[in-house]
mmCIF file of C-alpha atoms and ligand atoms in Angstrom:
data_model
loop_
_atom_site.group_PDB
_atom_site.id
_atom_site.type_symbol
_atom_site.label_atom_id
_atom_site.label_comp_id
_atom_site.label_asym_id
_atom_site.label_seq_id
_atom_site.Cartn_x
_atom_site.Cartn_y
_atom_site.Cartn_z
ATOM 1 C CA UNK S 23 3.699 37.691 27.684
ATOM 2 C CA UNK S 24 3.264 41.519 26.949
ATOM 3 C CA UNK S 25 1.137 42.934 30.128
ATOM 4 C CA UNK S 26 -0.791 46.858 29.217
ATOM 5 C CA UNK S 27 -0.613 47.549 33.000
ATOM 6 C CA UNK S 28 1.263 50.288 35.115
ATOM 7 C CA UNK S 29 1.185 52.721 32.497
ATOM 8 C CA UNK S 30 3.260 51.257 29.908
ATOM 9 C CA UNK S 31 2.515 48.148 27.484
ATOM 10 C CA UNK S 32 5.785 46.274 28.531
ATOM 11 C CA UNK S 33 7.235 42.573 28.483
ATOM 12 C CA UNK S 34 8.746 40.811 32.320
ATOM 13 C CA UNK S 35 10.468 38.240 32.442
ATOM 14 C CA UNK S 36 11.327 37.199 35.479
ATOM 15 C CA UNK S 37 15.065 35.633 36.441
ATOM 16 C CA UNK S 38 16.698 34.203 39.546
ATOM 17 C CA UNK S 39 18.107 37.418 40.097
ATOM 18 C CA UNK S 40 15.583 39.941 40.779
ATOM 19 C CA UNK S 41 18.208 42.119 42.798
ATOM 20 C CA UNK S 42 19.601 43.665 39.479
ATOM 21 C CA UNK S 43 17.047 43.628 37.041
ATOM 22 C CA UNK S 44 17.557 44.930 33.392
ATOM 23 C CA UNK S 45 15.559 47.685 32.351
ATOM 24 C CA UNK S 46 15.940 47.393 28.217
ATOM 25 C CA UNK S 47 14.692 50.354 25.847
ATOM 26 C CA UNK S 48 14.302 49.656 22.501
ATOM 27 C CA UNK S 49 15.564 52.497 20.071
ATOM 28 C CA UNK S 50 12.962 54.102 17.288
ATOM 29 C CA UNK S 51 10.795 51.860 15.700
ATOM 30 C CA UNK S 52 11.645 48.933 18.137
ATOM 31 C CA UNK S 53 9.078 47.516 20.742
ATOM 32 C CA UNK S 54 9.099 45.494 23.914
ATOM 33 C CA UNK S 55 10.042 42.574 22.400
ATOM 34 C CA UNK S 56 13.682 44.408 20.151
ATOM 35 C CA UNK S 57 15.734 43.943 23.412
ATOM 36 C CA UNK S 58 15.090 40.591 25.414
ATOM 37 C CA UNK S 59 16.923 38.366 23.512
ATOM 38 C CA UNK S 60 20.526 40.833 24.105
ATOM 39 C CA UNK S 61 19.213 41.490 27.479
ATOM 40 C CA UNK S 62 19.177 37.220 27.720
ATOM 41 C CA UNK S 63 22.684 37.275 26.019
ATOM 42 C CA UNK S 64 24.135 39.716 27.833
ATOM 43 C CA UNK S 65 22.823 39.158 31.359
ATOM 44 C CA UNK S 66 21.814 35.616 31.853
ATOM 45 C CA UNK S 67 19.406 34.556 34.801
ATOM 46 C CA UNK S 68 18.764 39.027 35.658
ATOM 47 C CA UNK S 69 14.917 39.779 35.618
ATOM 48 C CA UNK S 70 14.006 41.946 32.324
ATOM 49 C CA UNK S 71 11.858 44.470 32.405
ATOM 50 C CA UNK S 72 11.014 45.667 28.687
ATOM 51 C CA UNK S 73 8.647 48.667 28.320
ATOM 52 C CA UNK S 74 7.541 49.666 25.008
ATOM 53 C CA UNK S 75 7.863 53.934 24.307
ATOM 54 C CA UNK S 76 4.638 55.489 24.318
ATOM 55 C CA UNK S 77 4.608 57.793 21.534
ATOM 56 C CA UNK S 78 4.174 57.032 18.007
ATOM 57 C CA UNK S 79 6.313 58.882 15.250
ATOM 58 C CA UNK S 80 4.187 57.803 12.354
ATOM 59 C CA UNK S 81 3.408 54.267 13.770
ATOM 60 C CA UNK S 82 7.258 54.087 15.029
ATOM 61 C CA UNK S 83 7.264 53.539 18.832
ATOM 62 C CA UNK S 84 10.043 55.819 20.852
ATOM 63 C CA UNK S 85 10.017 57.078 24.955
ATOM 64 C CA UNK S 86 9.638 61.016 23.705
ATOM 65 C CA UNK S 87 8.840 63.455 20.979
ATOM 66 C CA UNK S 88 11.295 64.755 18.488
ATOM 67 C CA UNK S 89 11.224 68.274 16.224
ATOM 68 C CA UNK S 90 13.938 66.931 13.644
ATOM 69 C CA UNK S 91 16.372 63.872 13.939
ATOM 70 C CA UNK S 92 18.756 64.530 17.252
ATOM 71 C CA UNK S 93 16.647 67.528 18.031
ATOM 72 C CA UNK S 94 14.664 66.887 20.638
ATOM 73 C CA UNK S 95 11.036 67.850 22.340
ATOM 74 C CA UNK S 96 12.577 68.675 25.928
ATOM 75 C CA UNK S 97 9.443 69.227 27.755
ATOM 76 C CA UNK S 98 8.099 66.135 26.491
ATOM 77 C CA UNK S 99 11.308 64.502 27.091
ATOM 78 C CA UNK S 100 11.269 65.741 30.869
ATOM 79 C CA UNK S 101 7.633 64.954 31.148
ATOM 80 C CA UNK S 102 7.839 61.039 29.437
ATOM 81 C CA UNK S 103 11.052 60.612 32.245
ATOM 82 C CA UNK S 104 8.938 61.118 34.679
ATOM 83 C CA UNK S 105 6.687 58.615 33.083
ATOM 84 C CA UNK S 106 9.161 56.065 32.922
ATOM 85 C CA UNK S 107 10.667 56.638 36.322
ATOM 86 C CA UNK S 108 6.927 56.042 37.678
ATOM 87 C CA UNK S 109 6.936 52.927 35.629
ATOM 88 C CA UNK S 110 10.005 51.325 37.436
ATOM 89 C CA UNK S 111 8.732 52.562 40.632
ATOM 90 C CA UNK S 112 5.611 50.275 40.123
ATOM 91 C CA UNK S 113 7.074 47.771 38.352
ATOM 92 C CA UNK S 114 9.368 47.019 41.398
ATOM 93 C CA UNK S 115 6.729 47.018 43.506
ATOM 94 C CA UNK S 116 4.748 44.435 41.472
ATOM 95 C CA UNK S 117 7.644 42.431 40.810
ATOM 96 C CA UNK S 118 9.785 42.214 43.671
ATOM 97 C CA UNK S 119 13.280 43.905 42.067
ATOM 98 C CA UNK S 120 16.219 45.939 43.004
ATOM 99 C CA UNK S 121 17.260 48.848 41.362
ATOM 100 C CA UNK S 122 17.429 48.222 37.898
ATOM 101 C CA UNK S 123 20.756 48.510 35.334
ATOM 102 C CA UNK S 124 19.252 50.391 32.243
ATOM 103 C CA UNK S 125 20.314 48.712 28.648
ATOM 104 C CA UNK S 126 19.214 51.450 25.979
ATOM 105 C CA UNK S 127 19.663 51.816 22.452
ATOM 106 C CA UNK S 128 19.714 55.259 20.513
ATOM 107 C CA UNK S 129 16.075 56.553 21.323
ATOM 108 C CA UNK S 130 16.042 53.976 24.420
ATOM 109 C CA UNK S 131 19.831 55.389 25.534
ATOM 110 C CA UNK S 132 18.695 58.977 25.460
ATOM 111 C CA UNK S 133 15.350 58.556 27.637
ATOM 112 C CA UNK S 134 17.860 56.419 30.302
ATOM 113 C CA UNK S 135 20.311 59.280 30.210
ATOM 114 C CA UNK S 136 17.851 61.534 31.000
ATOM 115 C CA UNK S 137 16.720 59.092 33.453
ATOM 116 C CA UNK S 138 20.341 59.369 35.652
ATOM 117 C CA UNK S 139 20.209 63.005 34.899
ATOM 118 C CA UNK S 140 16.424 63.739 36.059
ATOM 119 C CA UNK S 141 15.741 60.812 38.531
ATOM 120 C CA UNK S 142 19.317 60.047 39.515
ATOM 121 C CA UNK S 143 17.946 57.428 42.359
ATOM 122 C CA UNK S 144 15.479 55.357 40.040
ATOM 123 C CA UNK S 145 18.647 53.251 38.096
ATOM 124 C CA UNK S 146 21.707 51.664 39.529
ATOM 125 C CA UNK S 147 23.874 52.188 36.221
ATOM 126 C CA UNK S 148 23.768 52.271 32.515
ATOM 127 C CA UNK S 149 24.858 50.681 29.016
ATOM 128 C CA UNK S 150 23.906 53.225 26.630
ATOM 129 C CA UNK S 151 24.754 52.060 23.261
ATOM 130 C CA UNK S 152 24.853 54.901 20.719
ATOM 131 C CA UNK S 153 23.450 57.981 23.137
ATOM 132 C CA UNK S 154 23.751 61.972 22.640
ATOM 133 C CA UNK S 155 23.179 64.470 24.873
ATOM 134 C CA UNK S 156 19.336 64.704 26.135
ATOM 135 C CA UNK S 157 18.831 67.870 27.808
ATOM 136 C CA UNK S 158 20.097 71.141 26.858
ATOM 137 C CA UNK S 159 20.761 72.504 30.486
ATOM 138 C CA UNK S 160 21.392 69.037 32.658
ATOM 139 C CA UNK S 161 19.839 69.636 36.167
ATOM 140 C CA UNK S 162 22.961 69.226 38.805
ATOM 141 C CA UNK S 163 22.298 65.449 39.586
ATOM 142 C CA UNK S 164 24.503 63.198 42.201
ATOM 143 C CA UNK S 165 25.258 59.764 40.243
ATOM 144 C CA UNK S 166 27.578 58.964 42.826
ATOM 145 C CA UNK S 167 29.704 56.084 41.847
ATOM 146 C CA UNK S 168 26.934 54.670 39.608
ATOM 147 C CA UNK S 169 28.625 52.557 36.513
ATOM 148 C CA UNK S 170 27.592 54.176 33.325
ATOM 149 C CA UNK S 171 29.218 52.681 29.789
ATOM 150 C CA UNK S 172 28.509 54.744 26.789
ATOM 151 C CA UNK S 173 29.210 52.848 23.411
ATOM 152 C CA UNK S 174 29.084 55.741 20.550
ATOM 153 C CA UNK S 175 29.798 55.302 16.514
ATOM 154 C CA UNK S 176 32.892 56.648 14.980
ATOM 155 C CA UNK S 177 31.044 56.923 11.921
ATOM 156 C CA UNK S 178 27.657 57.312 13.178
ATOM 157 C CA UNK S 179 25.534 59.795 11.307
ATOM 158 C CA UNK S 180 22.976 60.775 14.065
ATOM 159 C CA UNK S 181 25.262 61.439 16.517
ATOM 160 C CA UNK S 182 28.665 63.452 16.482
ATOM 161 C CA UNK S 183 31.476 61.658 18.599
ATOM 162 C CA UNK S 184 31.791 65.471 20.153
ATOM 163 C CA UNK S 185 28.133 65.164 21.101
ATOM 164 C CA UNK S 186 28.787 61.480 23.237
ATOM 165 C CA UNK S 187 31.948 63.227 24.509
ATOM 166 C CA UNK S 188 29.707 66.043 25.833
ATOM 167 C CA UNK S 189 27.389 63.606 27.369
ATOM 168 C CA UNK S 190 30.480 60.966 29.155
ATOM 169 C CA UNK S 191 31.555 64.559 31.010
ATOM 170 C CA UNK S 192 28.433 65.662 32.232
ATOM 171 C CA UNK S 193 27.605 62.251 33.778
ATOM 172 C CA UNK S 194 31.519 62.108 35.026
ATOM 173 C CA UNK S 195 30.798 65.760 36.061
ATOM 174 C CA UNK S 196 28.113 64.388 37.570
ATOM 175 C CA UNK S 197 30.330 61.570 39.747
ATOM 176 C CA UNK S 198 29.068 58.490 37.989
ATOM 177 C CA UNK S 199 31.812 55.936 37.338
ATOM 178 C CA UNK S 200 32.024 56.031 33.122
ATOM 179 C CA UNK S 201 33.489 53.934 30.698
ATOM 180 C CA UNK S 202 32.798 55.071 27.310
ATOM 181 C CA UNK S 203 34.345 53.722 24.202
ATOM 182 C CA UNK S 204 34.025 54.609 20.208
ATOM 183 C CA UNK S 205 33.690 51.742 17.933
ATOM 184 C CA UNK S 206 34.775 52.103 14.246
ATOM 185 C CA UNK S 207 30.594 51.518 13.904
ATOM 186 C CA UNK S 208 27.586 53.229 12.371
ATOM 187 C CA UNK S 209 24.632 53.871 14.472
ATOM 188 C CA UNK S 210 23.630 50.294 14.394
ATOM 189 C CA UNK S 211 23.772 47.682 17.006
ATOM 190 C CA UNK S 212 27.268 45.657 15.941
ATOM 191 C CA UNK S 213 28.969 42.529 17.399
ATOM 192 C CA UNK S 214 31.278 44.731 19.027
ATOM 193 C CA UNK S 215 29.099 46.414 20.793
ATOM 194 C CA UNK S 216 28.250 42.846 22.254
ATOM 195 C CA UNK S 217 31.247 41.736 23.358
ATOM 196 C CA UNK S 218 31.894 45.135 25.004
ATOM 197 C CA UNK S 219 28.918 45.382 27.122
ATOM 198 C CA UNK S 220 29.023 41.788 28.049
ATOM 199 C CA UNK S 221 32.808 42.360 29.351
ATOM 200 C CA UNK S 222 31.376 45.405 31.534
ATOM 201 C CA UNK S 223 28.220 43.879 32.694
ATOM 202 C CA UNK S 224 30.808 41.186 34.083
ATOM 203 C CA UNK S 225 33.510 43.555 35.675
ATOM 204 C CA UNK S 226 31.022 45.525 37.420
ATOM 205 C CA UNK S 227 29.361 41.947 38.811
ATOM 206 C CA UNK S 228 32.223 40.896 40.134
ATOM 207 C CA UNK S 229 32.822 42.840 42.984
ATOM 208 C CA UNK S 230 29.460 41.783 44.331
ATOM 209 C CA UNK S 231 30.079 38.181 43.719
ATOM 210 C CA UNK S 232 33.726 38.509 45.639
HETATM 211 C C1 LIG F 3 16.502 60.147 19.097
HETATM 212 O O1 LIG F 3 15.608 60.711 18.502
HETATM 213 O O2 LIG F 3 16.397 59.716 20.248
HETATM 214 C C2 LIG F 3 17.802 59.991 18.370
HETATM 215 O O3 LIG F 3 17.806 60.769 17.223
HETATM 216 C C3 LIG F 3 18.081 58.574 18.037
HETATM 217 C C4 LIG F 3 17.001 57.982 17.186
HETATM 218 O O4 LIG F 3 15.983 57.586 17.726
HETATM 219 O O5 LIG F 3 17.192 57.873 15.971
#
């Protein structure tokens, strides 16, 4: 069921474990909906929480405003971060969840990297599949030991393996724990991608479960 409350139109669904939700953003064009079946896939029985991006790029939903492709509005970016981070603030309080484990996808990755780099306290971690650098001049944030996995594109045309680089050091930089690997991908979702994030989501389980 999509609910239009607490500021953003946005999907729940709940899960026996409410401690370590998934927050899943959708990438240009996407919606609430793009995400829930990987976030299903990837972390069975986790709550999902699946907002859709408020602004409209002729009729294509995304979390912030862009001047070109990969060149972003940065005040709106900052401002729409904010947004969000209010969103899982009251989403957690209507829902009864932890901290939640961000699952982003191009447009959806660059809103939760700006997320650890602006609000450092509102995630626990991050897969951002196919990400770039959001912010020209990254605030100093602590990430402290936070798990962060960036999955970037060899051959991805929107975003230059240098440009993911960049972004892996300033969250290391930054002291979150990051894993990032390049597939021999486009900027598209692939199997790969899959099979990599479902192998993290599991390693970085499994010291809570011991
Ligand atoms: C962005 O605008 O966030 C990136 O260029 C990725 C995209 O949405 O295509």
């Amino acid at each position: 069921m999509t609910h239009e409350t607490l500021g953003f139109i946005h999907r729940f669904e709940p899960g026996p474990d409410a401690a370590r939700p998934l927050l899943l953003l959708h990438g240009t064009g996407g919606d609430e909906n793009d995400l829930l079946p990987l976030g299903r896939m990837l972390a069975p029985g986790a709550a999902l929480l699946s907002p859709r991006g408020a602004v409209s790029e002729n009729g294509m939903p995304r979390f912030f405003r862009r001047l070109a492709e990969g060149v972003f509005d940065e005040a709106d970016l900052r401002r729409r971060t904010h947004d969000l981070a209010g969103f899982v603030a009251a989403a957690r309080d209507r829902y009864g969840l932890g901290a939640p484990l961000a699952l982003g996808f191009s447009n959806g990755a660059n809103i939760a990297a700006a997320l650890l780099m602006l609000r450092p306290q509102v995630l626990a971690g991050a897969v951002l599949i196919r990400p770039m650098v959001p912010l020209a001049e990254p605030p100093a944030a602590d990430l402290a030991g936070k798990p962060v996995l960036i999955l970037s594109g060899a051959l991805d045309p929107i975003v230059p393996v240098e440009n993911a680089r960049r972004l892996a050091a300033q969250l290391t930089a930054a002291g979150a724990v990051v894993a990032h690997r390049t597939l021999p991908a486009g900027h598209g979702l692939s199997q790969a991608d899959l099979g990599l994030a479902a192998d993290w989501l599991r390693d970085i389980e499994r010291p809570r479960a011991a």
